mmCIF file of C-alpha atoms in Angstrom:
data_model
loop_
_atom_site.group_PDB
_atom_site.id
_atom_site.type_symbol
_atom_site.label_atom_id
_atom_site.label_comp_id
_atom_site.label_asym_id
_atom_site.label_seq_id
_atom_site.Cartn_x
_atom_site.Cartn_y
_atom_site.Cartn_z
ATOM 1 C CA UNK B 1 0.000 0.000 0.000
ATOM 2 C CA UNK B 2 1.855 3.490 -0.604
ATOM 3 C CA UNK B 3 1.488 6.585 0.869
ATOM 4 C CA UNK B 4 -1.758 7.573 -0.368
ATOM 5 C CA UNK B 5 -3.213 4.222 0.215
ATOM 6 C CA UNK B 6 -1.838 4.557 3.941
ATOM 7 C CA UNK B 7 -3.791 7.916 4.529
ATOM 8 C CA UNK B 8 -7.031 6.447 2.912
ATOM 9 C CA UNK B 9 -6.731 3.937 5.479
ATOM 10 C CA UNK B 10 -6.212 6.466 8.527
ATOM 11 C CA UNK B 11 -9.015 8.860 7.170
ATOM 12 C CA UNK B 12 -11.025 5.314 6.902
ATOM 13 C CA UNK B 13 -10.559 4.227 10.436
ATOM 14 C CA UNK B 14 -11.235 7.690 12.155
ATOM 15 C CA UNK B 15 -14.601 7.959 9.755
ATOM 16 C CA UNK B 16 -15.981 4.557 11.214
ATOM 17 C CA UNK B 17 -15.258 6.012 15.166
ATOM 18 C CA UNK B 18 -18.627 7.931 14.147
ATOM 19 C CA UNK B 19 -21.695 5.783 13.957
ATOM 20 C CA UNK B 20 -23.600 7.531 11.092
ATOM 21 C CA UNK B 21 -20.444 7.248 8.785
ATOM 22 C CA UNK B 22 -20.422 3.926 9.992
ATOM 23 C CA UNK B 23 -24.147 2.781 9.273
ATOM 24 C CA UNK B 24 -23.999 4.657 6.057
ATOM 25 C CA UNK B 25 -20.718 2.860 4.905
ATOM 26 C CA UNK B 26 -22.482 -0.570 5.613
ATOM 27 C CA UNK B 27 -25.289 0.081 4.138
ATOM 28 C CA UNK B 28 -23.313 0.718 0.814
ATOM 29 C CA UNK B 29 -21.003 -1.652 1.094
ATOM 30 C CA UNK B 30 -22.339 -4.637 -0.442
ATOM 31 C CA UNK B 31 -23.258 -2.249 -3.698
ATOM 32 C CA UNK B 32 -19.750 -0.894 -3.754
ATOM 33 C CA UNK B 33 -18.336 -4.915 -3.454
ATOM 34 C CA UNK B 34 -20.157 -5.880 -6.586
ATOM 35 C CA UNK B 35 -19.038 -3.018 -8.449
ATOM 36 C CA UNK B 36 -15.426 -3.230 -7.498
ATOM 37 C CA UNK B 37 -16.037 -6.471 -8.943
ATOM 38 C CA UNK B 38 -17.848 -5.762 -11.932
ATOM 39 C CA UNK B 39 -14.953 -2.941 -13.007
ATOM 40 C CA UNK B 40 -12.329 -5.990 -12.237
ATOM 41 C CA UNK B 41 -14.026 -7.939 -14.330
ATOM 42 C CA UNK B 42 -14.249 -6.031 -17.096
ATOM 43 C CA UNK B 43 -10.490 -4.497 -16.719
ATOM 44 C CA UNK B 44 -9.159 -8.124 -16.436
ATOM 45 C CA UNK B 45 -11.062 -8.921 -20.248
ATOM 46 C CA UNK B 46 -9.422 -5.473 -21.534
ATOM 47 C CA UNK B 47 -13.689 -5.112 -22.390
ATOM 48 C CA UNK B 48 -14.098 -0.854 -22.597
ATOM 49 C CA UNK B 49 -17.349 0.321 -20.560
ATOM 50 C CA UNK B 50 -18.828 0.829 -24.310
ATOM 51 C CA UNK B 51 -17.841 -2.646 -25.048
ATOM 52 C CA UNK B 52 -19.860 -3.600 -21.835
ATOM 53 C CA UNK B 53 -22.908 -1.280 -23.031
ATOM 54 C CA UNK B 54 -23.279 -3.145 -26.114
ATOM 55 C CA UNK B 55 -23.213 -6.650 -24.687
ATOM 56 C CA UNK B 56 -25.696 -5.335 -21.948
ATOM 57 C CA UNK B 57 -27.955 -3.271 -24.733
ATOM 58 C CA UNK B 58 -27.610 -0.092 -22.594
ATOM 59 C CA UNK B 59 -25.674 3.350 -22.939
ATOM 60 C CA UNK B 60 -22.043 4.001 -22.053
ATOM 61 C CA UNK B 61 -23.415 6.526 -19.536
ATOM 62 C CA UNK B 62 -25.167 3.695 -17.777
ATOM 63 C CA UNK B 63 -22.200 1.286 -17.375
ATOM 64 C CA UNK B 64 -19.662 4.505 -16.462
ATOM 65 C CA UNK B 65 -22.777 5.869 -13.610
ATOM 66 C CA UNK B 66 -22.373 2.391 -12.496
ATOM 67 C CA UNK B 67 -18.801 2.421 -11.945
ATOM 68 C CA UNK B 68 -18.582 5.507 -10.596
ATOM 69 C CA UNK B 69 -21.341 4.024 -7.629
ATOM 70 C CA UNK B 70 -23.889 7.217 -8.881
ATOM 71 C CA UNK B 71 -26.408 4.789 -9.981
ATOM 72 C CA UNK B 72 -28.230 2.642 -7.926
ATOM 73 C CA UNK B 73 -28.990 -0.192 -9.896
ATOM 74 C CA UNK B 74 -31.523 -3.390 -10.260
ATOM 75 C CA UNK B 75 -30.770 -6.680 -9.832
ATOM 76 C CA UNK B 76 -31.756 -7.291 -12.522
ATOM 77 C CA UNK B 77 -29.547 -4.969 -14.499
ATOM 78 C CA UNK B 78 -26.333 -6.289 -11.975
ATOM 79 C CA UNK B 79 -27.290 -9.590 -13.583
ATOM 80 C CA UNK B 80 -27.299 -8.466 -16.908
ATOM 81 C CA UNK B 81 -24.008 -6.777 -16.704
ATOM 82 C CA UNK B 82 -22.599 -10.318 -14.746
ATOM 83 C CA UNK B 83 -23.887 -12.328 -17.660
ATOM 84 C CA UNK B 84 -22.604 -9.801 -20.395
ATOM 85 C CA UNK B 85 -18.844 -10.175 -18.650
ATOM 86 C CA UNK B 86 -19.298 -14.161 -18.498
ATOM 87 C CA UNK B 87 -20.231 -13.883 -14.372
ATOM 88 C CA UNK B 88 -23.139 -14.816 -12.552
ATOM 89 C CA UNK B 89 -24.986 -13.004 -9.718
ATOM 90 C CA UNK B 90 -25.227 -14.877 -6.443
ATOM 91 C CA UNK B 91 -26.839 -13.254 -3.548
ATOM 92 C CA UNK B 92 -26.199 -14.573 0.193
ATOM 93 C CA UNK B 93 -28.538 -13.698 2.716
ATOM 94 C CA UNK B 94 -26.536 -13.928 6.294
#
């Protein structure tokens, strides 16, 4: 981790010490997982986000809002984008 990585990690910790932050960040984790995911996914093919828009039969604005975690999604559309990149969606209930 370098230096920058090191400071995201102290800003990180002293965020969670507060419980909104806290609740907030775990409500959006799990959407924030599958699309750290999703963008590995789609790096690791060398597939471009228009690439990925065509396969899903959406706009390039759609897959980069995605990425960027300013669009909130369907499952149904997470699925789509999993099945366009050769994934599957599997959801856990714990």
């Amino acid at each position: 981790m370098g230096r920058a990585g090191a400071k995201s990690a102290e800003v990180k910790e002293l965020l969670m010490k507060d419980e909104e932050f806290k609740a907030e960040y775990e409500k959006l984790k799990p959407r924030y997982d599958v699309i750290s995911q999703i963008i590995e996914a789609r790096t690791s093919q060398n597939i471009t986000q228009e690439e990925l828009a065509l396969r899903v039969g959406t706009q390039k604005s759609n897959i980069s809002r995605l990425e960027s975690g300013t669009y909130n999604p369907s499952l149904d559309f997470f699925s789509k984008v999993a099945r366009s990149l050769g994934k599957e969606v599997q959801v856990t209930l714990k």
